[in-house]
Coordinates of C-alpha atoms in Angstrom, one line a residue:
Chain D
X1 CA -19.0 76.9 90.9
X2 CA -16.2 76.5 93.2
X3 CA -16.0 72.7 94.7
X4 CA -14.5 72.9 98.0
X5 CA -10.9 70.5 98.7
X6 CA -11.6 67.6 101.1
X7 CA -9.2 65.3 102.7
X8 CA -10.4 61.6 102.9
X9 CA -8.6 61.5 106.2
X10 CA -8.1 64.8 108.6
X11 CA -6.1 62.9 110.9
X12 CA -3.1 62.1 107.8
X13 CA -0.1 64.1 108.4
X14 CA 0.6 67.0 106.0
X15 CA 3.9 68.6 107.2
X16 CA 6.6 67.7 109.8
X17 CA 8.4 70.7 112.0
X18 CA 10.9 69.0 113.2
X19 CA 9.5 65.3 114.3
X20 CA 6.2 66.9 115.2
X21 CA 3.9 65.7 113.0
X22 CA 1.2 68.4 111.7
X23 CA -2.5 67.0 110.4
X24 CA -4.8 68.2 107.8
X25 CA -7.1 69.1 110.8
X26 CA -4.9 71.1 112.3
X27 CA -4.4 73.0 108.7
X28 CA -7.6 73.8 108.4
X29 CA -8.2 75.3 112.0
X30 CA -4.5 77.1 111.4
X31 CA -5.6 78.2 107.9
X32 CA -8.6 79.8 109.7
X33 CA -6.6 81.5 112.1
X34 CA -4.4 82.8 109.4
X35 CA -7.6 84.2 107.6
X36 CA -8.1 86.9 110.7
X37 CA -4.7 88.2 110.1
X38 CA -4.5 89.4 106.9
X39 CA -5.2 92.6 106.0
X40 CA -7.4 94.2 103.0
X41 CA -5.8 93.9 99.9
X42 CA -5.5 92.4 96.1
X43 CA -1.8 91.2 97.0
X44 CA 0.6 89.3 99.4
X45 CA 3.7 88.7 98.7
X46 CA 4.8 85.6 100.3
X47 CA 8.0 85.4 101.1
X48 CA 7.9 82.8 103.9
X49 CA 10.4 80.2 104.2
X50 CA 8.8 77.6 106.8
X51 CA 6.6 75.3 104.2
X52 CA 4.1 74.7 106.9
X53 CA 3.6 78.7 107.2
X54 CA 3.9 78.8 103.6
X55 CA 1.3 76.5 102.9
X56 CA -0.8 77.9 105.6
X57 CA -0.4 81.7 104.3
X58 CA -0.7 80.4 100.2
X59 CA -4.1 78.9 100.9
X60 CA -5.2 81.5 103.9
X61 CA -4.3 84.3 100.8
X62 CA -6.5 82.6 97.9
X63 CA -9.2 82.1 100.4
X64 CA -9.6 85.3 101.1
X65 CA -9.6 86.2 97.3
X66 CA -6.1 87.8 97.2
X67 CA -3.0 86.7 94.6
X68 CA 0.1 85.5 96.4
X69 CA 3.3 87.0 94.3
X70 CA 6.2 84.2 95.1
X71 CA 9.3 85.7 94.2
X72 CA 11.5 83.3 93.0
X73 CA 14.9 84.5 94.7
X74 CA 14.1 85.6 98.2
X75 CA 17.3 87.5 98.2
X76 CA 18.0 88.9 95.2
X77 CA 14.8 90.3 94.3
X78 CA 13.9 92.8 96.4
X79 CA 10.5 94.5 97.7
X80 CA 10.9 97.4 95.3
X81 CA 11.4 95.8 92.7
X82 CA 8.3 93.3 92.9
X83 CA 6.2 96.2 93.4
X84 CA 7.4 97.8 90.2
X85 CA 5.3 95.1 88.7
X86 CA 2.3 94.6 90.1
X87 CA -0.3 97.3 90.1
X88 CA -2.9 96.9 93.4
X89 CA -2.5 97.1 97.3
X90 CA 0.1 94.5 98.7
X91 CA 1.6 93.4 101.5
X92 CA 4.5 91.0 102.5
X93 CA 4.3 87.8 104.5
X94 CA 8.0 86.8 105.9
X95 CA 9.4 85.5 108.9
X96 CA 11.5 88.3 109.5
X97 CA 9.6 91.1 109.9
X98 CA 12.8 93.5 109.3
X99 CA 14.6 92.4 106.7
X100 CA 14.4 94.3 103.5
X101 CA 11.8 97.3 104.0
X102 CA 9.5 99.4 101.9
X103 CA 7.9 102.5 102.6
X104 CA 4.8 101.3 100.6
X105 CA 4.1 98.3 101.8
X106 CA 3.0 96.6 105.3
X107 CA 5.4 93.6 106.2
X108 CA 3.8 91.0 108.5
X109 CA 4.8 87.5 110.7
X110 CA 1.7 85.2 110.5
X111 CA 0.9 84.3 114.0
X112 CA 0.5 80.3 113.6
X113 CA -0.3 79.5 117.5
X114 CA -3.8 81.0 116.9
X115 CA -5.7 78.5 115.7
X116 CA -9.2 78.9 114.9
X117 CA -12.1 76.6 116.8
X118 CA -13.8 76.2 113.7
X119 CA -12.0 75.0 110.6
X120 CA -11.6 76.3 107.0
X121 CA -13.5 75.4 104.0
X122 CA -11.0 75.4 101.1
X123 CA -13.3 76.1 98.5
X124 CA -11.2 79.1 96.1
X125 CA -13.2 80.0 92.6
X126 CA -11.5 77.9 90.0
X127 CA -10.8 80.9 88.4
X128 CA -9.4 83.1 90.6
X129 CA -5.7 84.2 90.1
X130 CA -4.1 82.3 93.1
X131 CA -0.6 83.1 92.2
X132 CA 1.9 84.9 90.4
X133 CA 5.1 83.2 90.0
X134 CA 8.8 84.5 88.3
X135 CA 10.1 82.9 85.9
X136 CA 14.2 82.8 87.8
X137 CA 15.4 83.5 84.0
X138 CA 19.2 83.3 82.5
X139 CA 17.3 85.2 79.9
X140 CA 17.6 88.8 82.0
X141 CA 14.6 90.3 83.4
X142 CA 12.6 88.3 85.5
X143 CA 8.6 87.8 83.8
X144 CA 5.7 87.4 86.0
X145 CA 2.9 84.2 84.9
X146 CA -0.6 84.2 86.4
X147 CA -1.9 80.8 87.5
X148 CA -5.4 80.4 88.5
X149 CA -6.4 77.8 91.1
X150 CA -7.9 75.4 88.8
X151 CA -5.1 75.3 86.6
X152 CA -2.5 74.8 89.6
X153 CA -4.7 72.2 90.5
X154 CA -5.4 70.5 87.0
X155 CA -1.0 70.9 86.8
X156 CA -0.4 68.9 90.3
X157 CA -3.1 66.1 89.3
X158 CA -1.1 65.5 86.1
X159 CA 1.9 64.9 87.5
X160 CA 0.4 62.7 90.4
X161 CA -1.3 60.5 87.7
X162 CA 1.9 60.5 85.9
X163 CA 4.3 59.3 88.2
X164 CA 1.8 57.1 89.4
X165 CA 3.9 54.7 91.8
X166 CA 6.8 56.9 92.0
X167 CA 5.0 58.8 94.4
X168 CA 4.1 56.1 97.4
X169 CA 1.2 56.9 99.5
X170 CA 2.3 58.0 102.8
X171 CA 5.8 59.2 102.2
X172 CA 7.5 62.2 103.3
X173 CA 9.0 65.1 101.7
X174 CA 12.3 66.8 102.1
X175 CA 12.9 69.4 100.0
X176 CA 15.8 71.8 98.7
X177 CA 13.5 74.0 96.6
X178 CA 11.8 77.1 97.9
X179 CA 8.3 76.6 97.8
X180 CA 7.8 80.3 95.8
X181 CA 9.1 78.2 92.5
X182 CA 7.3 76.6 90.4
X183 CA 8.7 72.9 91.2
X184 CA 8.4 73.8 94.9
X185 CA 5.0 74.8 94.7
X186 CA 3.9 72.0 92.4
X187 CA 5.6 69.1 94.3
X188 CA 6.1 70.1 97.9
X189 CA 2.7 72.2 98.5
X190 CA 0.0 71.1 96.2
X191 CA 0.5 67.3 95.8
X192 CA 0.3 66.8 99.6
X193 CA -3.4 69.0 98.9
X194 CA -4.0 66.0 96.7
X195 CA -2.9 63.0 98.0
X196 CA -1.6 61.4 101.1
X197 CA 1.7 62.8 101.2
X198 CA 3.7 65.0 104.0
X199 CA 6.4 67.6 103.3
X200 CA 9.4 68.5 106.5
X201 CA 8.3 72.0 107.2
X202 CA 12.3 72.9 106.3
X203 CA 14.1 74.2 103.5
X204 CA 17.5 72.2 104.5
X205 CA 20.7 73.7 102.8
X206 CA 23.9 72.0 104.0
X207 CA 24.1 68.1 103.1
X208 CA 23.9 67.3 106.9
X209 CA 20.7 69.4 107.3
X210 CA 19.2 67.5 104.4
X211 CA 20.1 64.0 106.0
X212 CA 19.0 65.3 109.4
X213 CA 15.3 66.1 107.7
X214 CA 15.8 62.7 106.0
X215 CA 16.1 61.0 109.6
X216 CA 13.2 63.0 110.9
X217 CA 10.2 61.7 109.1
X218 CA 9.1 58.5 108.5
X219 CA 9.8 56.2 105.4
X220 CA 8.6 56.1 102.8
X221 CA 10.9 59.1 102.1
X222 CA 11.4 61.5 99.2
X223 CA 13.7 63.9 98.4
X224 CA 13.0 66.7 95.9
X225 CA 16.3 68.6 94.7
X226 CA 18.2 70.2 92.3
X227 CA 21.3 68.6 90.5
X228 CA 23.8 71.2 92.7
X229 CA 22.0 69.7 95.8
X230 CA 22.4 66.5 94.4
X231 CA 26.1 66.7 93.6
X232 CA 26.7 68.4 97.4
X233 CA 25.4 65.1 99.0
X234 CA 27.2 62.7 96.7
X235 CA 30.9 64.4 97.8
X236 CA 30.0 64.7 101.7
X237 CA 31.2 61.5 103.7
X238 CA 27.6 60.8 105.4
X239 CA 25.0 57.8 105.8
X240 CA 21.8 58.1 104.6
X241 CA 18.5 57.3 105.7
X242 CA 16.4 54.9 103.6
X243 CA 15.1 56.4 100.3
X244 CA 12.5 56.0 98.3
X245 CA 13.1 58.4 95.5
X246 CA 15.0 61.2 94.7
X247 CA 13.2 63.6 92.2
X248 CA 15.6 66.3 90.7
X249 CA 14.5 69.3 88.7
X250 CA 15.5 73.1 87.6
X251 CA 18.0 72.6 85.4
X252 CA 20.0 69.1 83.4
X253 CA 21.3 66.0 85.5
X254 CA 23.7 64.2 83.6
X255 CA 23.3 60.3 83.1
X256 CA 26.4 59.8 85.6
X257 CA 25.3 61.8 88.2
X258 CA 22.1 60.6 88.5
X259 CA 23.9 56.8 88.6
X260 CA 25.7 57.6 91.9
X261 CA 23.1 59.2 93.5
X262 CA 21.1 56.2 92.5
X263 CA 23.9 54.4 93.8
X264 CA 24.4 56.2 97.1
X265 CA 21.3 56.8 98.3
X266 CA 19.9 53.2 96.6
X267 CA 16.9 54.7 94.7
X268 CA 14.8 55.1 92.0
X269 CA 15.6 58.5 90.4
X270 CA 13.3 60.5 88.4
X271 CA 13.9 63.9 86.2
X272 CA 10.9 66.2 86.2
X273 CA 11.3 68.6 82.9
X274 CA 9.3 72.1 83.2
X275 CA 9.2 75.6 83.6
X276 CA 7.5 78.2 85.3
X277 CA 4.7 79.1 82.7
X278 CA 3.7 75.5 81.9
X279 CA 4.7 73.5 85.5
X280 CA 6.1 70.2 85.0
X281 CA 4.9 69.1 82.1
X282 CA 7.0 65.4 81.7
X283 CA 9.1 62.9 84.1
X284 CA 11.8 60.3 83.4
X285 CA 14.0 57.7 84.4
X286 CA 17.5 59.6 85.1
X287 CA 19.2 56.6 85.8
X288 CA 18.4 55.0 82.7
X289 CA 18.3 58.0 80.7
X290 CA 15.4 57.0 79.1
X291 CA 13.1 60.1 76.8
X292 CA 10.8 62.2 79.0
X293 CA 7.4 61.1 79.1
X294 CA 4.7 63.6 78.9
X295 CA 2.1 64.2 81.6
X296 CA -1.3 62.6 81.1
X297 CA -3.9 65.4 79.4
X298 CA -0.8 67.3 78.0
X299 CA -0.1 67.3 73.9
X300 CA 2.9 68.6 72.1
X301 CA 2.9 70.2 68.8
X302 CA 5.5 71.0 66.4
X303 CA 5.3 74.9 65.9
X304 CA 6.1 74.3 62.7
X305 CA 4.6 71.1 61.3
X306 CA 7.2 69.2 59.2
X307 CA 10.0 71.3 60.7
X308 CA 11.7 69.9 64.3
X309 CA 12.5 72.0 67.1
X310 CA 9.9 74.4 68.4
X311 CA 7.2 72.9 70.2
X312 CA 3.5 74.0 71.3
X313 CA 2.4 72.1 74.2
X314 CA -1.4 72.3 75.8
X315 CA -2.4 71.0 78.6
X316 CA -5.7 71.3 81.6
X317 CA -2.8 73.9 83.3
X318 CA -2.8 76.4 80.7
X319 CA -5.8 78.7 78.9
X320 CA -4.2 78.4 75.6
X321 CA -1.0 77.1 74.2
X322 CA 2.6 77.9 74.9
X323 CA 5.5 77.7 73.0
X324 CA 8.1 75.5 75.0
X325 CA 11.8 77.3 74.7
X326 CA 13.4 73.9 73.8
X327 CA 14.4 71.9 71.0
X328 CA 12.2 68.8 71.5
X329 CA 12.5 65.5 69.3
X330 CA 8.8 64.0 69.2
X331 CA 9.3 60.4 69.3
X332 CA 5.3 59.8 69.4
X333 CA 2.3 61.4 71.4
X334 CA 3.7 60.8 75.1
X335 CA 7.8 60.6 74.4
X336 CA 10.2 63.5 73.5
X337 CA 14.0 64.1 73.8
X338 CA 15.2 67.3 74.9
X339 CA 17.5 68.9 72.5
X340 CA 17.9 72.3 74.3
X341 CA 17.4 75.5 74.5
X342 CA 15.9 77.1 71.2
X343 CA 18.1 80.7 72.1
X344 CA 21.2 78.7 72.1
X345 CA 21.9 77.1 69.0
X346 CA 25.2 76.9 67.7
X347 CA 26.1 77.0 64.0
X348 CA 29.1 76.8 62.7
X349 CA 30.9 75.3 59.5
X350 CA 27.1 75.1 58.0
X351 CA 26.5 73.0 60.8
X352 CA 24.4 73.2 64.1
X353 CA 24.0 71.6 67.2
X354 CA 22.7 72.8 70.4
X355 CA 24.4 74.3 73.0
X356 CA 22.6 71.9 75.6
X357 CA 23.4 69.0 74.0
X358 CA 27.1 70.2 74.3
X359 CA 26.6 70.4 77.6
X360 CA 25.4 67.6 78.2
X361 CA 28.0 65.6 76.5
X362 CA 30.6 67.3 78.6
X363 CA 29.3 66.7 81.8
X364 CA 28.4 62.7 80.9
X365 CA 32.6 62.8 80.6
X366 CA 33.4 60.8 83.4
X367 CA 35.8 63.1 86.3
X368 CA 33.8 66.2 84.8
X369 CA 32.4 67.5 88.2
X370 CA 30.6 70.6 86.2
X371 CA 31.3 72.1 83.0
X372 CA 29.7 74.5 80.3
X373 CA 30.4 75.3 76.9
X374 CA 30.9 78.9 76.1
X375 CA 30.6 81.3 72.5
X376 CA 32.4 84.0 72.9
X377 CA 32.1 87.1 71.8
X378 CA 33.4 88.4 67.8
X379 CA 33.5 91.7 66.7
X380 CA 33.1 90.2 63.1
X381 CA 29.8 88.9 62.9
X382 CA 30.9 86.9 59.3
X383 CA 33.9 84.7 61.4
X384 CA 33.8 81.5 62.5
X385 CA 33.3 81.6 66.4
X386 CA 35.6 78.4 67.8
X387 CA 33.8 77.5 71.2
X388 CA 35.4 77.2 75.0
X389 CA 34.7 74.9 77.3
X390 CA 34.8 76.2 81.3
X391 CA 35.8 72.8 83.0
X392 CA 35.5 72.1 86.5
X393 CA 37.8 68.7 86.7
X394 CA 41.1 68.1 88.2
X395 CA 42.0 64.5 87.6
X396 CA 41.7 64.3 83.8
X397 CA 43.6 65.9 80.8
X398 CA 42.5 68.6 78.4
X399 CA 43.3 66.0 75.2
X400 CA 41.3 63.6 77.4
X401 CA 38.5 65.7 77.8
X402 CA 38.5 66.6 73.4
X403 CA 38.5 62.7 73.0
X404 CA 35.9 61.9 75.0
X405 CA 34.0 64.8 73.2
X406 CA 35.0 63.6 69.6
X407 CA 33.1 60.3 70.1
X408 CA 29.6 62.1 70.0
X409 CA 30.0 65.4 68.6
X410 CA 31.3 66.7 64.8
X411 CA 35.0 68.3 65.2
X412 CA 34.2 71.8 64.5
X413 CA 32.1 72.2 67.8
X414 CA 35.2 70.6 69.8
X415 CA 36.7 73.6 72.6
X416 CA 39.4 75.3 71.0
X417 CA 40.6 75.8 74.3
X418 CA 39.4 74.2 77.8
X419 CA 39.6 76.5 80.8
X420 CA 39.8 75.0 84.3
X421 CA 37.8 76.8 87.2
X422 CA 37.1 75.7 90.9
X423 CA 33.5 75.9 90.2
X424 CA 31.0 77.7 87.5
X425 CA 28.7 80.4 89.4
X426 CA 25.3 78.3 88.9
X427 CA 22.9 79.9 91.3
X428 CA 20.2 77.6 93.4
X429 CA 18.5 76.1 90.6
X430 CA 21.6 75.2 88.7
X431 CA 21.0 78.0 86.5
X432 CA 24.2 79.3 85.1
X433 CA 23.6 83.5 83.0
X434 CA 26.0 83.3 80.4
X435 CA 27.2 87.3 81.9
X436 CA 28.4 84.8 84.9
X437 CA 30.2 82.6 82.6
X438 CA 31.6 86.0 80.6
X439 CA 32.6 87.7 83.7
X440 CA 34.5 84.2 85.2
X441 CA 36.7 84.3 82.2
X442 CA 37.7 88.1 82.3
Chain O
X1 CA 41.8 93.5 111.6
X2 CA 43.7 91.2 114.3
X3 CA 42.5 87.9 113.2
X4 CA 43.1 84.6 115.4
X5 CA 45.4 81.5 114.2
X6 CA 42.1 79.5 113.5
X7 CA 40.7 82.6 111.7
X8 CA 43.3 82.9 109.5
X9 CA 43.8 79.1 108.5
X10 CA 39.6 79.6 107.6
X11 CA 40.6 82.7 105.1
X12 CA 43.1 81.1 103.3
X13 CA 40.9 77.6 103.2
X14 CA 38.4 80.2 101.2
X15 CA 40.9 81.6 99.5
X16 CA 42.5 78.4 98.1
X17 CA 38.9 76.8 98.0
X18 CA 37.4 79.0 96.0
X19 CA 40.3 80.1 93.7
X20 CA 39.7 83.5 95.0
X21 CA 42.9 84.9 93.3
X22 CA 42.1 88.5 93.2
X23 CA 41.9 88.2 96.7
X24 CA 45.0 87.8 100.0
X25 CA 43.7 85.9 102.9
X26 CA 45.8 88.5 104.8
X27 CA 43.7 91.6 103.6
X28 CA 40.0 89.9 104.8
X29 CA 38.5 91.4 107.3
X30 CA 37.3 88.5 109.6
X31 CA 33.9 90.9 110.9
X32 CA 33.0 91.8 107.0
X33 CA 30.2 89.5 105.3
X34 CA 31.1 86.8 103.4
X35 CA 28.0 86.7 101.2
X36 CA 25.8 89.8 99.2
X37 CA 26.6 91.4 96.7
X38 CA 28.6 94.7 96.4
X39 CA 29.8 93.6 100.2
X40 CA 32.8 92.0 101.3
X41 CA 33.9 88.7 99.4
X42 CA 30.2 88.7 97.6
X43 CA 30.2 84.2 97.8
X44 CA 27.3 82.7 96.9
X45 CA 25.3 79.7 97.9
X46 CA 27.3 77.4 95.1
X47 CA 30.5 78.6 97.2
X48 CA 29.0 77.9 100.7
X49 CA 28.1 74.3 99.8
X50 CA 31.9 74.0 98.3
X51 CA 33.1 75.1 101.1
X52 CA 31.1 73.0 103.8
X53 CA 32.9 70.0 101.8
X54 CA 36.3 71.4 102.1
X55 CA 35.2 72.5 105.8
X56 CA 34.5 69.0 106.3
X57 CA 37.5 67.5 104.8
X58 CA 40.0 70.0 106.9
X59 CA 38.2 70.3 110.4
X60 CA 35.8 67.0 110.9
X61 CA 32.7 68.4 111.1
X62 CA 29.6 69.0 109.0
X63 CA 27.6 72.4 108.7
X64 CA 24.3 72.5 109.6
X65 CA 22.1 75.8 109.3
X66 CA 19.2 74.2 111.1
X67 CA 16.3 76.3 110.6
X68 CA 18.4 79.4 110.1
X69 CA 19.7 80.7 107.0
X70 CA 22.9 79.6 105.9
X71 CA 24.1 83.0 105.2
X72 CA 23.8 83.8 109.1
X73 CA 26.2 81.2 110.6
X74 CA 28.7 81.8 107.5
X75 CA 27.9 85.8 107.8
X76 CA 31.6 86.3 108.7
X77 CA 34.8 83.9 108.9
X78 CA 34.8 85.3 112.9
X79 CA 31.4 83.7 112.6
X80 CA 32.3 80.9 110.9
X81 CA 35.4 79.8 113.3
X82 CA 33.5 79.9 116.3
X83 CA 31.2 77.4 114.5
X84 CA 34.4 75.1 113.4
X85 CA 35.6 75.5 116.6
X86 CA 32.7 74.5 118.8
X87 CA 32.2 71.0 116.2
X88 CA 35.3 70.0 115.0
X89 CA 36.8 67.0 115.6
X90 CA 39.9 67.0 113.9

């Protein structure tokens, strides 16, 4: 049986446009009003970019038994391309009712001034397909992962009983991520569902539109970003409003980045660790660098017991298992360090390492602003491949740079040569293809 | 393309910014997009927040996008000028 979602309190805010504040009675009668406008079908794609209308349109969807496809890059993924891969009617919710055509399929603007008298009752089967989401890979093509509405649900009250006083009642959201990804969804859409929390309507890009959604809610305020985000806001010369936390996801934060932003914006930082087909699935303190702490209801595995690296992890978010694509080290049942990514292990000499943990070291370097290290390519499958680091630093020396590296890694994974760019072509999430790192040293 | 003194300085800002070195400030078409792919100079958002800090640095003011999309008031550097010129402060 479906059990419908209450609010304890209508009245609470649950989004802010602009400074206007927007209450969960006023979602329900807006959800309803949503409901009239959507056409017959077993798909919506929802590309909207206001969270309010997002949040609106994602519920307003389920309820009326549909599956909302949230591609994960609005612009590089287009309409043709997501209908390739879903078999069914569809249509597409955006804001711009123009952009990006397709003879197949009906593109419509959700009127949200026509509130219904009577509000809805958000009561979705538990297990009814509520979204499809993209996993944004480096790996190539992009994968599509079913979530059901119970397990989105069971995902977002793990992570609110694990972070526990992280999250204070009654703050505000700003956030960076779009809410079609998985971290967007989880954090900025479904916790405020669950608990008394409001999310700016905004997707703020520029450092000064993130302060300037800072300054127009109310403390308690939170900020939900990505390390490139983060970086952005630590180089531009403004004042910030009071913070309570900054939570940071999508791809690694180096220990020294997350100090000056806990520094600047004088706040607790936490690291959420997930992906698209398991959610978040563990938190940490960045500024201390402690291990990642699982999620409450969540157990990891070794994939191979007596043999580290590959990890099974289950959880109330998932039907069955799934086989993480990192290296974890299982300290005990709730704390693991991330190694890195499984796929990109380096072996050399007899020895390996991981190519995360490569990166990482490089980027702890202090007056490394962003760097990566990079295999290139051999003809000769049987010869030693000597790595390359693409450095983005212009007040330190190369030798410097190999020193710092010789303190916590073996010799024969130190660059053979460094190359100095402007920047590395890491897309929204911080994700950085290794084609993009290949094609920046052509 | 006639391109204004402010116009210019912009294109070689990206140019220098963004290590662009395939690329003459001379030879950009101040009208042609700066984002997209297979398009004019193809940035992407990495090199738009880059750039808002160097923006910053040279002219005084901050970019804001407000509730448009940052690719529509950096669509073109005739675009992006008139928005450095009505802000900045230096």
């Amino acid at each position: 049986m479906s059990q419908a979602l209450s609010f304890a309190n209508v009245s609470s805010p649950i989004a802010w446009q602009g400074k206007r504040a927007i209450n969960r009675a006023q979602l329900l009668r807006d959800i309803a009003g949503a409901l009239s406008q959507l056409p017959e079908a077993d798909f919506a794609i929802n590309r909207c970019t206001d969270r309010y209308a997002f949040l609106v349109s994602f519920l307003a969807v389920a309820l009326k038994g549909q599956t909302n496809i949230l591609p994960a890059n609005q612009l590089q993924q287009p309409l043709a391309d997501i209908a390739s891969r879903a078999a069914g009617r569809m249509y597409c919710l955006q804001a711009h009712p123009d952009r990006d055509r397709h003879p197949a399929i009906n593109t419509l603007t959700l009127k949200l001034d026509h509130p219904s008298s009577t509000p809805a009752v958000i009561s979705i089967a538990p297990g009814a397909v509520a979204a499809r989401v993209f996993t944004s890979g480096s790996t190539g093509q992009p994968v599509m992962h079913s979530k059901t509405w119970q397990h989105l649900l069971a995902g977002s009250q793990a992570l609110t009983a694990g972070l526990g006083a992280r999250l204070p009642a009654g703050a505000s959201l700003v956030a960076t991520v779009p809410p079609q990804h998985m971290f967007g969804l989880e954090t900025t859409i479904l916790l405020p569902l669950l608990q008394e929390l409001s999310v700016h309507s905004g997707r703020p890009f520029f450092p000064a539109d993130i302060r300037a959604a800072l300054a127009a809610v109310p403390a308690p305020r939170l900020l939900i970003s990505t390390p490139v985000h983060l970086r952005a806001c630590l180089e531009a010369a403004l004042d910030w409003p009071e913070l309570a936390g900054v939570y940071s996801s999508t791809g690694p934060l180096s220990q020294s980045l997350a100090q000056q932003v806990g520094q600047r914006l004088a706040c607790p930082v936490t690291e959420i660790y997930g992906a698209s087909e398991t959610g978040a699935i563990a938190w940490r303190n960045a500024l201390a660098g402690d291990p990642w702490r699982l999620l409450p209801g969540m157990q990891l595995q070794l994939a191979k017991p007596g043999q580290a690296g590959g990890v099974l992890l289950r959880g109330p978010q998932l039907s069955q298992p799934v086989e993480l694509a990192d290296q974890l080290e299982l300290l005990d049942e709730q704390r693991f360090k991330l190694l890195g990514r499984s796929r990109e292990v380096v072996k050399l000499a007899g020895k390996r390492v991981a190519l995360g943990e490569l990166n990482q070291r490089l980027n702890d370097i202090e007056g490394v602003q962003d760097g990566v290290f990079f295999i290139p390519d051999e003809a000769d499958e049987d010869r030693s491949q000597r790595l390359l680091a693409v450095v983005v630093a212009d007040r330190i020396s190369d030798a410097w740079i190999r020193q710092q590296l010789a303190r916590h890694i073996d010799p024969v994974f130190l660059p053979r040569s460094i190359v100095r760019v402007a920047h590395l072509p890491r897309d929204t999430t911080g994700k950085l293809p290794r084609s993009a790192v290949a094609a920046l040293l052509k | 393309m006639q391109k204004s003194a402010l116009e210019q300085q912009v294109a070689e800002l990206i140019v220098s910014e963004l290590s662009l070195d395939d690329v003459s400030a001379e030879d950009i078409d101040p009208e042609a997009s700066l984002f997209g792919e297979g398009e004019g100079l193809g940035l992407d958002s990495i090199d738009a927040l880059e750039l808002a800090l160097a923006i910053s640095r040279e002219y005084g003011c901050q970019l804001r996008a407000d509730d448009k999309e940052y690719t529509q008031i950096f669509a073109s550097i005739r675009n992006l000028s008139q928005y450095i010129e009505a802000h900045r402060t230096q």
